[in-house]
CSV table of C-alpha atoms and ligand atoms in Angstrom, one decimal:
chain,number,residue,atom,x,y,z
A,238,MET,CA,-0.1,0.0,-0.1
A,239,GLU,CA,1.1,3.5,-0.5
A,240,THR,CA,2.6,5.5,2.2
A,241,LEU,CA,-0.2,8.2,2.5
A,242,ALA,CA,-2.8,5.4,2.9
A,243,ARG,CA,-0.8,4.0,5.5
A,244,THR,CA,-0.9,6.8,7.5
A,245,ILE,CA,-4.8,6.1,8.3
A,246,ALA,CA,-5.5,4.5,11.6
A,247,PRO,CA,-6.3,0.5,11.0
A,248,ASP,CA,-9.6,1.0,13.2
A,249,VAL,CA,-10.5,4.0,11.1
A,250,ILE,CA,-9.9,1.8,8.1
A,251,GLU,CA,-12.1,-1.0,9.7
A,252,ARG,CA,-15.2,1.5,10.8
A,253,THR,CA,-15.4,2.7,7.2
A,254,ILE,CA,-15.9,-0.5,5.3
A,255,GLU,CA,-18.4,-1.3,8.3
A,256,VAL,CA,-20.0,2.0,7.7
A,257,ARG,CA,-20.0,1.6,3.9
A,258,ARG,CA,-21.5,-1.9,3.7
A,259,ALA,CA,-24.1,-1.0,6.3
A,260,ILE,CA,-25.2,2.0,3.9
A,261,HIS,CA,-24.8,-0.3,1.0
A,262,ARG,CA,-27.3,-2.6,2.3
A,263,HIS,CA,-30.0,-0.1,2.9
A,264,PRO,CA,-29.7,2.0,-0.2
A,265,GLU,CA,-32.1,5.4,-0.3
A,266,LEU,CA,-33.1,7.3,-3.0
A,267,GLY,CA,-32.8,11.2,-3.4
A,268,PHE,CA,-34.3,13.2,-0.4
A,269,GLU,CA,-35.0,9.8,1.5
A,270,GLU,CA,-31.9,9.6,2.7
A,271,GLU,CA,-33.3,9.5,6.4
A,272,ARG,CA,-31.6,6.4,7.6
A,273,THR,CA,-28.0,7.1,5.9
A,274,ALA,CA,-28.4,10.6,7.5
A,275,ALA,CA,-29.2,9.1,10.8
A,276,LEU,CA,-26.1,6.9,10.4
A,277,VAL,CA,-23.7,9.9,9.5
A,278,GLU,CA,-25.1,11.9,12.6
A,279,SER,CA,-24.3,9.0,15.1
A,280,GLU,CA,-21.0,8.3,13.6
A,281,LEU,CA,-20.6,12.0,14.1
A,282,ASP,CA,-21.7,12.0,17.7
A,283,ALA,CA,-19.6,9.4,18.4
A,284,ILE,CA,-16.3,11.3,17.7
A,285,GLY,CA,-17.7,14.3,18.9
A,286,VAL,CA,-18.2,16.6,15.6
A,287,GLU,CA,-20.9,19.4,16.1
A,288,HIS,CA,-23.5,18.8,13.0
A,289,ARG,CA,-26.6,20.1,11.7
A,290,ARG,CA,-29.4,19.0,9.5
A,291,VAL,CA,-29.9,21.0,5.9
A,292,ALA,CA,-31.9,20.5,2.9
A,293,LYS,CA,-34.2,17.6,4.3
A,294,THR,CA,-31.6,14.7,4.9
A,295,GLY,CA,-28.2,16.6,4.3
A,296,VAL,CA,-26.0,16.8,7.0
A,297,VAL,CA,-23.2,19.3,7.5
A,298,GLY,CA,-20.5,18.9,10.1
A,299,VAL,CA,-17.7,21.5,11.0
A,300,ILE,CA,-14.4,20.1,12.6
A,301,ARG,CA,-12.2,23.1,14.0
A,302,GLY,CA,-8.4,22.5,14.2
A,303,GLY,CA,-6.3,23.2,17.3
A,304,LYS,CA,-4.6,25.9,15.2
A,305,PRO,CA,-6.2,28.8,13.2
A,306,GLY,CA,-6.0,28.6,9.3
A,307,HIS,CA,-8.2,28.2,6.3
A,308,VAL,CA,-11.5,26.4,5.9
A,309,ALA,CA,-11.8,23.4,3.4
A,310,GLY,CA,-15.1,22.0,2.3
A,311,LEU,CA,-15.2,18.3,1.8
A,312,ARG,CA,-18.2,16.8,0.1
A,313,ALA,CA,-19.9,13.5,0.0
A,314,ASP,CA,-23.1,12.5,-1.6
A,315,MET,CA,-25.5,9.9,-0.2
A,316,ASP,CA,-28.1,8.8,-2.5
A,317,ALA,CA,-28.8,5.8,-4.4
A,318,LEU,CA,-30.2,4.8,-7.9
A,319,PRO,CA,-33.3,2.7,-8.9
A,320,VAL,CA,-31.6,-0.4,-10.2
A,321,THR,CA,-32.0,-3.7,-8.8
A,322,GLU,CA,-28.4,-5.2,-7.4
A,323,ARG,CA,-26.8,-8.1,-9.4
A,324,SER,CA,-23.1,-7.7,-8.0
A,325,GLY,CA,-23.0,-11.0,-5.9
A,326,GLU,CA,-21.7,-9.1,-2.8
A,327,PRO,CA,-22.6,-10.5,0.6
A,328,PHE,CA,-23.6,-7.1,1.7
A,329,ALA,CA,-25.8,-6.6,-1.6
A,330,SER,CA,-28.8,-4.2,-1.1
A,331,GLU,CA,-31.4,-5.5,0.9
A,332,VAL,CA,-34.0,-3.2,-0.9
A,333,PRO,CA,-35.7,-4.4,-4.0
A,334,GLY,CA,-35.2,-2.0,-6.7
A,335,LYS,CA,-32.6,0.4,-5.0
A,336,MET,CA,-28.8,0.0,-5.3
A,337,HIS,CA,-25.8,1.9,-4.5
A,338,ALA,CA,-24.8,1.7,-8.0
A,339,CYS,CA,-22.6,4.8,-8.0
A,340,GLY,CA,-20.2,4.1,-5.1
A,341,HIS,CA,-22.2,7.0,-2.9
A,342,ASP,CA,-21.9,4.4,-0.1
A,343,ALA,CA,-18.4,4.6,-0.1
A,344,HIS,CA,-18.2,8.4,-0.4
A,345,THR,CA,-20.3,9.0,2.6
A,346,ALA,CA,-18.0,6.3,4.6
A,347,MET,CA,-14.8,7.6,3.4
A,348,LEU,CA,-15.9,11.3,4.5
A,349,LEU,CA,-16.8,9.8,8.0
A,350,GLY,CA,-13.4,8.2,8.0
A,351,ALA,CA,-11.7,11.4,7.2
A,352,ALA,CA,-13.7,13.1,9.9
A,353,ARG,CA,-12.5,10.3,12.3
A,354,GLU,CA,-8.8,10.7,11.2
A,355,LEU,CA,-9.2,14.7,11.4
A,356,MET,CA,-10.5,14.5,15.2
A,357,ARG,CA,-7.6,12.0,15.8
A,358,SER,CA,-5.2,14.8,15.0
A,359,ARG,CA,-7.4,17.8,15.8
A,360,GLU,CA,-5.0,19.5,18.0
A,361,ASP,CA,-2.2,19.3,15.2
A,362,PHE,CA,-4.9,20.3,12.6
A,363,GLN,CA,-4.5,23.8,11.3
A,364,GLY,CA,-7.6,25.2,9.7
A,365,THR,CA,-11.2,24.2,9.6
A,366,ALA,CA,-13.0,21.2,7.7
A,367,VAL,CA,-16.8,21.4,6.9
A,368,LEU,CA,-18.2,18.3,6.0
A,369,LEU,CA,-20.9,18.5,3.8
A,370,PHE,CA,-22.9,15.2,3.5
A,371,GLN,CA,-25.2,15.6,0.5
A,372,PRO,CA,-28.6,14.0,-0.6
A,373,ALA,CA,-29.8,13.7,-4.1
A,374,GLU,CA,-26.9,13.7,-6.5
A,375,GLU,CA,-28.6,11.6,-8.8
A,376,GLY,CA,-31.5,14.0,-9.0
A,377,PRO,CA,-33.4,16.1,-8.2
A,378,GLY,CA,-30.0,17.6,-6.6
A,379,GLY,CA,-28.9,18.5,-3.3
A,380,ALA,CA,-26.3,20.7,-3.8
A,381,LEU,CA,-28.1,23.9,-4.5
A,382,PRO,CA,-30.5,23.5,-1.5
A,383,MET,CA,-27.7,23.0,0.9
A,384,ILE,CA,-25.9,25.9,-0.6
A,385,GLU,CA,-29.1,27.8,-0.2
A,386,ALA,CA,-29.1,26.6,3.5
A,387,GLY,CA,-25.8,28.5,3.9
A,388,VAL,CA,-23.4,25.8,4.1
A,389,MET,CA,-20.8,27.8,2.1
A,390,GLU,CA,-20.8,30.4,4.9
A,391,ASN,CA,-20.0,30.7,8.5
A,392,PRO,CA,-17.5,29.4,8.5
A,393,LYS,CA,-16.5,30.7,4.9
A,394,ILE,CA,-15.6,27.8,2.6
A,395,GLU,CA,-12.5,28.7,0.8
A,396,ALA,CA,-11.8,25.5,-1.3
A,397,VAL,CA,-14.1,22.5,-1.8
A,398,ALA,CA,-13.2,18.8,-2.9
A,399,MET,CA,-14.7,15.9,-3.5
A,400,LEU,CA,-14.1,12.2,-4.4
A,401,HIS,CA,-15.9,10.1,-6.9
A,402,VAL,CA,-14.8,6.5,-7.4
A,403,ASP,CA,-14.0,5.6,-11.0
A,404,ASN,CA,-14.0,2.2,-12.6
A,405,ARG,CA,-11.8,3.3,-15.4
A,406,ILE,CA,-8.7,3.9,-12.7
A,407,ASP,CA,-6.5,1.0,-11.2
A,408,VAL,CA,-7.0,0.5,-7.1
A,409,GLY,CA,-4.1,3.0,-5.8
A,410,SER,CA,-4.0,5.5,-8.0
A,411,VAL,CA,-6.2,9.0,-8.1
A,412,GLY,CA,-7.6,11.1,-11.1
A,413,ILE,CA,-6.6,14.8,-10.9
A,414,THR,CA,-7.5,17.0,-14.1
A,415,PRO,CA,-7.7,20.4,-14.0
A,416,GLY,CA,-10.5,22.4,-16.1
A,417,PRO,CA,-13.6,21.0,-17.1
A,418,VAL,CA,-14.0,17.1,-15.9
A,419,ASN,CA,-17.7,16.4,-16.8
A,420,ALA,CA,-20.4,17.7,-18.7
A,421,ALA,CA,-23.5,19.8,-18.4
A,422,ALA,CA,-26.5,17.6,-19.0
A,423,ASP,CA,-29.4,19.7,-20.4
A,424,GLU,CA,-32.7,18.3,-21.8
A,425,PHE,CA,-34.7,19.4,-24.6
A,426,HIS,CA,-38.2,18.9,-25.8
A,427,LEU,CA,-38.8,19.9,-29.8
A,428,THR,CA,-42.4,20.3,-31.2
A,429,ILE,CA,-42.8,20.3,-34.9
A,430,THR,CA,-46.3,21.5,-36.3
A,431,GLY,CA,-47.8,21.6,-39.6
A,432,MET,CA,-51.0,20.7,-41.0
A,433,GLY,CA,-52.4,16.9,-41.2
A,434,GLY,CA,-54.1,15.6,-44.5
A,435,HIS,CA,-54.5,12.8,-46.8
A,436,GLY,CA,-51.3,10.7,-47.2
A,437,ALA,CA,-52.1,10.7,-51.1
A,438,ALA,CA,-52.5,14.5,-51.1
A,439,PRO,CA,-49.4,16.0,-49.9
A,440,HIS,CA,-49.6,19.4,-51.5
A,441,ARG,CA,-52.8,20.1,-49.6
A,442,ALA,CA,-51.2,19.6,-46.3
A,443,LEU,CA,-47.9,20.6,-44.3
A,444,ASP,CA,-46.0,17.4,-43.6
A,445,THR,CA,-44.1,17.5,-40.3
A,446,ILE,CA,-42.3,14.0,-40.8
A,447,PRO,CA,-39.8,15.2,-43.5
A,448,CYS,CA,-39.5,18.6,-41.5
A,449,ALA,CA,-38.5,16.4,-38.7
A,450,ALA,CA,-36.0,14.5,-40.4
A,451,ALA,CA,-34.3,17.6,-42.0
A,452,THR,CA,-34.1,18.9,-38.4
A,453,VAL,CA,-32.6,16.0,-36.9
A,454,LEU,CA,-29.9,16.2,-39.6
A,455,ALA,CA,-29.4,19.9,-39.3
A,456,LEU,CA,-29.1,19.9,-35.5
A,457,GLN,CA,-26.2,18.0,-35.9
A,458,ASN,CA,-24.3,21.0,-37.7
A,459,ILE,CA,-24.0,22.5,-34.1
A,460,ALA,CA,-21.4,19.9,-33.5
A,461,ALA,CA,-19.9,19.5,-37.0
A,462,ARG,CA,-19.7,23.0,-38.1
A,463,GLU,CA,-20.3,25.6,-35.5
A,464,VAL,CA,-18.3,24.6,-32.4
A,465,ASP,CA,-14.5,24.3,-32.3
A,466,PRO,CA,-13.9,20.8,-33.2
A,467,LEU,CA,-11.3,20.7,-30.0
A,468,ALA,CA,-14.4,21.5,-27.6
A,469,SER,CA,-16.8,18.5,-26.5
A,470,ILE,CA,-20.3,18.9,-27.2
A,471,VAL,CA,-23.0,16.2,-28.0
A,472,VAL,CA,-26.4,16.7,-29.4
A,473,THR,CA,-28.5,13.5,-29.1
A,474,VAL,CA,-32.3,13.3,-30.4
A,475,GLY,CA,-33.3,10.3,-28.3
A,476,THR,CA,-37.1,10.1,-29.0
A,477,ILE,CA,-39.1,10.9,-32.1
A,478,ASN,CA,-43.0,10.6,-32.0
A,479,GLY,CA,-45.4,11.4,-34.6
A,480,GLY,CA,-48.1,10.4,-36.8
A,481,TYR,CA,-51.1,8.2,-37.0
A,482,ARG,CA,-51.1,5.8,-40.0
A,483,ASN,CA,-49.3,5.0,-43.2
A,484,ASN,CA,-51.7,6.9,-45.4
A,485,ILE,CA,-52.4,10.0,-43.0
A,486,ILE,CA,-49.8,13.2,-42.9
A,487,ALA,CA,-48.8,13.8,-39.8
A,488,ASP,CA,-49.5,17.4,-38.3
A,489,SER,CA,-47.0,17.1,-35.4
A,490,VAL,CA,-43.8,15.4,-34.5
A,491,LYS,CA,-42.5,15.7,-30.8
A,492,MET,CA,-38.8,15.2,-29.9
A,493,THR,CA,-36.8,14.9,-26.8
A,494,GLY,CA,-33.2,14.8,-26.6
A,495,THR,CA,-29.9,15.8,-24.3
A,496,PHE,CA,-27.6,18.5,-24.8
A,497,ARG,CA,-23.9,17.8,-23.3
A,498,THR,CA,-21.5,20.6,-23.1
A,499,GLN,CA,-18.1,21.2,-21.0
A,500,ASP,CA,-17.6,24.7,-22.0
A,501,PRO,CA,-20.1,27.1,-19.9
A,502,ALA,CA,-19.7,29.6,-23.0
A,503,ILE,CA,-20.9,26.9,-25.3
A,504,ARG,CA,-23.7,25.9,-23.5
A,505,ASP,CA,-24.8,29.1,-23.0
A,506,GLY,CA,-25.2,29.6,-26.4
A,507,LEU,CA,-26.8,26.6,-27.3
A,508,GLU,CA,-30.4,26.8,-27.0
A,509,ALA,CA,-30.0,29.7,-29.3
A,510,ARG,CA,-28.4,28.0,-32.1
A,511,ALA,CA,-30.8,24.9,-31.5
A,512,ARG,CA,-33.5,27.4,-31.7
A,513,ARG,CA,-32.3,29.1,-34.9
A,514,ILE,CA,-31.7,26.0,-36.9
A,515,ALA,CA,-35.1,24.4,-35.8
A,516,GLU,CA,-37.4,27.4,-36.6
A,517,ASN,CA,-35.5,28.0,-39.7
A,518,VAL,CA,-35.5,24.4,-41.4
A,519,ALA,CA,-39.6,24.3,-40.0
A,520,ALA,CA,-39.9,27.5,-42.0
A,521,ALA,CA,-38.4,26.1,-45.1
A,522,TYR,CA,-41.1,23.1,-44.7
A,523,GLY,CA,-43.9,25.6,-44.3
A,524,CYS,CA,-44.0,24.2,-40.6
A,525,LYS,CA,-43.6,25.6,-37.3
A,526,SER,CA,-41.1,24.5,-34.8
A,527,GLN,CA,-40.9,25.1,-30.8
A,528,LEU,CA,-38.0,24.3,-28.6
A,529,GLU,CA,-38.0,23.9,-24.9
A,530,VAL,CA,-34.7,23.2,-22.5
A,531,PHE,CA,-34.7,22.1,-19.1
A,532,TYR,CA,-31.2,23.0,-17.7
A,533,GLY,CA,-29.6,20.2,-15.6
A,534,TYR,CA,-26.3,20.5,-13.8
A,535,PRO,CA,-23.6,22.7,-15.0
A,536,PRO,CA,-20.3,21.1,-16.0
A,537,VAL,CA,-17.8,20.6,-13.1
A,538,VAL,CA,-14.9,22.9,-13.6
A,539,ASN,CA,-11.7,22.0,-11.4
A,540,ASP,CA,-10.0,25.5,-10.6
A,541,VAL,CA,-7.0,25.2,-12.4
A,542,ALA,CA,-4.4,26.6,-9.9
A,543,LEU,CA,-5.9,24.8,-6.9
A,544,THR,CA,-5.9,21.6,-8.9
A,545,GLU,CA,-2.5,21.8,-10.1
A,546,ALA,CA,-1.2,22.4,-6.7
A,547,PHE,CA,-3.0,19.4,-5.2
A,548,ALA,CA,-1.9,16.8,-7.6
A,549,GLU,CA,1.4,18.3,-6.8
A,550,GLU,CA,0.7,17.8,-3.2
A,551,MET,CA,-0.4,14.4,-3.9
A,552,ARG,CA,2.4,13.5,-6.0
A,553,ARG,CA,4.8,14.4,-3.0
A,554,HIS,CA,3.8,11.1,-1.2
A,555,GLU,CA,5.5,8.1,-2.0
A,556,GLY,CA,4.1,5.2,-4.0
A,557,ILE,CA,0.6,7.3,-5.3
A,558,LYS,CA,0.1,7.3,-8.7
A,559,VAL,CA,-1.8,10.8,-9.5
A,560,GLU,CA,-3.2,10.4,-13.1
A,561,ARG,CA,-4.7,13.0,-15.3
A,562,PRO,CA,-8.1,10.9,-16.8
A,563,ALA,CA,-10.1,12.3,-19.5
A,564,ALA,CA,-13.3,14.2,-18.7
A,565,THR,CA,-16.5,12.6,-19.0
A,566,MET,CA,-19.8,13.6,-20.4
A,567,GLY,CA,-21.6,12.5,-17.3
A,568,GLY,CA,-23.3,15.1,-15.0
A,569,GLU,CA,-22.7,15.9,-11.0
A,570,ASP,CA,-24.2,18.8,-9.1
A,571,PHE,CA,-20.8,19.1,-7.1
A,572,ALA,CA,-20.7,21.6,-9.9
A,573,TYR,CA,-22.7,24.3,-7.8
A,574,PHE,CA,-20.1,24.2,-4.9
A,575,ALA,CA,-17.2,24.7,-7.2
A,576,GLN,CA,-18.9,27.7,-8.7
A,577,ARG,CA,-18.9,29.3,-5.2
A,578,ALA,CA,-15.6,28.3,-4.2
A,579,PRO,CA,-12.3,26.6,-6.1
A,580,GLY,CA,-13.2,23.1,-6.2
A,581,VAL,CA,-11.5,19.7,-7.3
A,582,LEU,CA,-13.1,16.4,-8.3
A,583,VAL,CA,-10.9,13.8,-7.4
A,584,ARG,CA,-11.3,10.1,-9.1
A,585,LEU,CA,-10.5,7.4,-6.8
A,586,GLY,CA,-9.3,4.3,-8.6
A,587,ILE,CA,-11.4,1.2,-7.6
A,588,ARG,CA,-10.9,-1.1,-11.0
A,589,ASN,CA,-9.3,-4.6,-10.0
A,590,GLU,CA,-9.5,-6.5,-13.3
A,591,ALA,CA,-8.0,-9.9,-11.8
A,592,ALA,CA,-11.2,-9.9,-9.2
A,593,GLY,CA,-13.6,-8.8,-12.0
A,594,ILE,CA,-14.2,-5.4,-10.5
A,595,VAL,CA,-14.4,-3.6,-13.9
A,596,HIS,CA,-18.3,-2.5,-14.2
A,597,SER,CA,-19.1,0.8,-14.6
A,598,GLY,CA,-21.1,3.1,-12.5
A,599,HIS,CA,-25.0,2.7,-12.6
A,600,SER,CA,-24.6,-0.9,-13.7
A,601,PRO,CA,-26.5,-3.6,-11.4
A,602,GLN,CA,-23.0,-5.3,-11.3
A,603,PHE,CA,-21.2,-2.1,-10.1
A,604,ARG,CA,-18.9,-3.3,-7.3
A,605,ILE,CA,-15.6,-1.2,-5.4
A,606,ASP,CA,-12.4,-2.8,-4.7
A,607,GLU,CA,-12.3,-1.5,-1.0
A,608,ARG,CA,-8.7,-1.5,-0.8
A,609,ALA,CA,-9.3,1.9,-2.4
A,610,LEU,CA,-11.1,3.5,1.0
A,611,PRO,CA,-7.9,4.3,3.2
A,612,LEU,CA,-6.4,6.1,0.0
A,613,GLY,CA,-9.9,8.0,-0.5
A,614,ILE,CA,-9.9,9.1,3.3
A,615,ALA,CA,-6.1,9.8,2.9
A,616,THR,CA,-6.8,12.2,-0.1
A,617,LEU,CA,-9.7,14.1,1.5
A,618,VAL,CA,-7.5,14.4,5.1
A,619,ALA,CA,-4.4,15.7,2.8
A,620,PHE,CA,-6.8,18.1,0.9
A,621,ALA,CA,-8.2,19.8,4.3
A,622,ARG,CA,-4.9,19.6,5.9
A,623,SER,CA,-3.2,21.5,2.6
A,624,VAL,CA,-6.1,24.0,2.5
A,625,GLY,CA,-6.0,24.5,6.0
A,626,ALA,CA,-2.6,25.5,6.3
A,627,GLY,CA,-2.6,27.9,3.2
A,628,ARG,CA,-0.6,25.7,1.0
A,629,ILE,CA,-2.2,25.1,-2.2
A,630,LEU,CA,-4.7,28.4,-1.9
A,631,GLU,CA,-3.9,31.1,-4.3
A,632,GLY,CA,-3.0,34.4,-2.8
B,968,LIG,ZN1,-24.2,8.5,-10.5
B,969,LIG,ZN1,-22.1,9.3,-8.6
């Protein structure tokens, strides 16, 4: 094991695994994390960390070190997914149709482990750590309600970090990448209206089917012709519905789809681009087009200075592999915390091919190599200590 993880006390590691498995057995969906929040509270009580409830099932704990310093936020999400588990783990979900298939059980347990470790060395800990146990990451989103409840203030968080387990990275490694590390995931609904009629008399109707086909193709021009080829963008039409029967001209077609972007500037302009294309293609066919966009989480953008400095800090520890994995096009509401304070999303390797631990998050077969947990705890502790001491903060 690498030296940093070896600094974590064996009883802390043992308790982290127990807590992770207990949470794993009883997965709870967004804003229903009553049992999980109660467990978090009793664990914090056991080690003497002051805490409060926010955003229904969110819990905030504050650890003030023995020496004054800066304030670090550490965030863990707590919610599970509506998936029926088929991992084969002895501690698999006992709730049919619900599973910790994204590793949030491990995130919560590791943050509690970090709290234990920081409390153990509290006298020497310079600064303050705010522990953010967040509900509903998988939707509808617990980060914003927590922020609205004031968790970033009093004490004011100066830098914030989170871990996410990652099946692409081998156990023993962490992934720290500056800049955008995942995507905004926005949903759109597009309705094309024309005029129905007899399939044998298209000249007396306004046919929405060819208009819809042209619109789907034209929307691809945003990615192909309008946006820098080095930037990441996806425009996917996922559903298309319209029409009645083979010999009837369809008077309307409805489509739904997703926009994925990493660059906030590209995201901001996307709705207007899509509307311009949809309306003008529709006009060319004599139809009308109406676009509605439902905005999801913004992209997580790792603060470049903080992230580079923290990666450097982690590299100083012998035996740790600090990788720089590519961004993904998934969503993550940690983005809201990282909009308000410099933030870093750290990916924690959990892959172990020899043990068959290869399945991606959200899969019913998702598993974690628990040997990753000590390194995860150590990473959170290292972040709190280096922010607290002012080592990796700018200015
Ligand atoms: Zn997830
Ligand atoms: Zn997740």
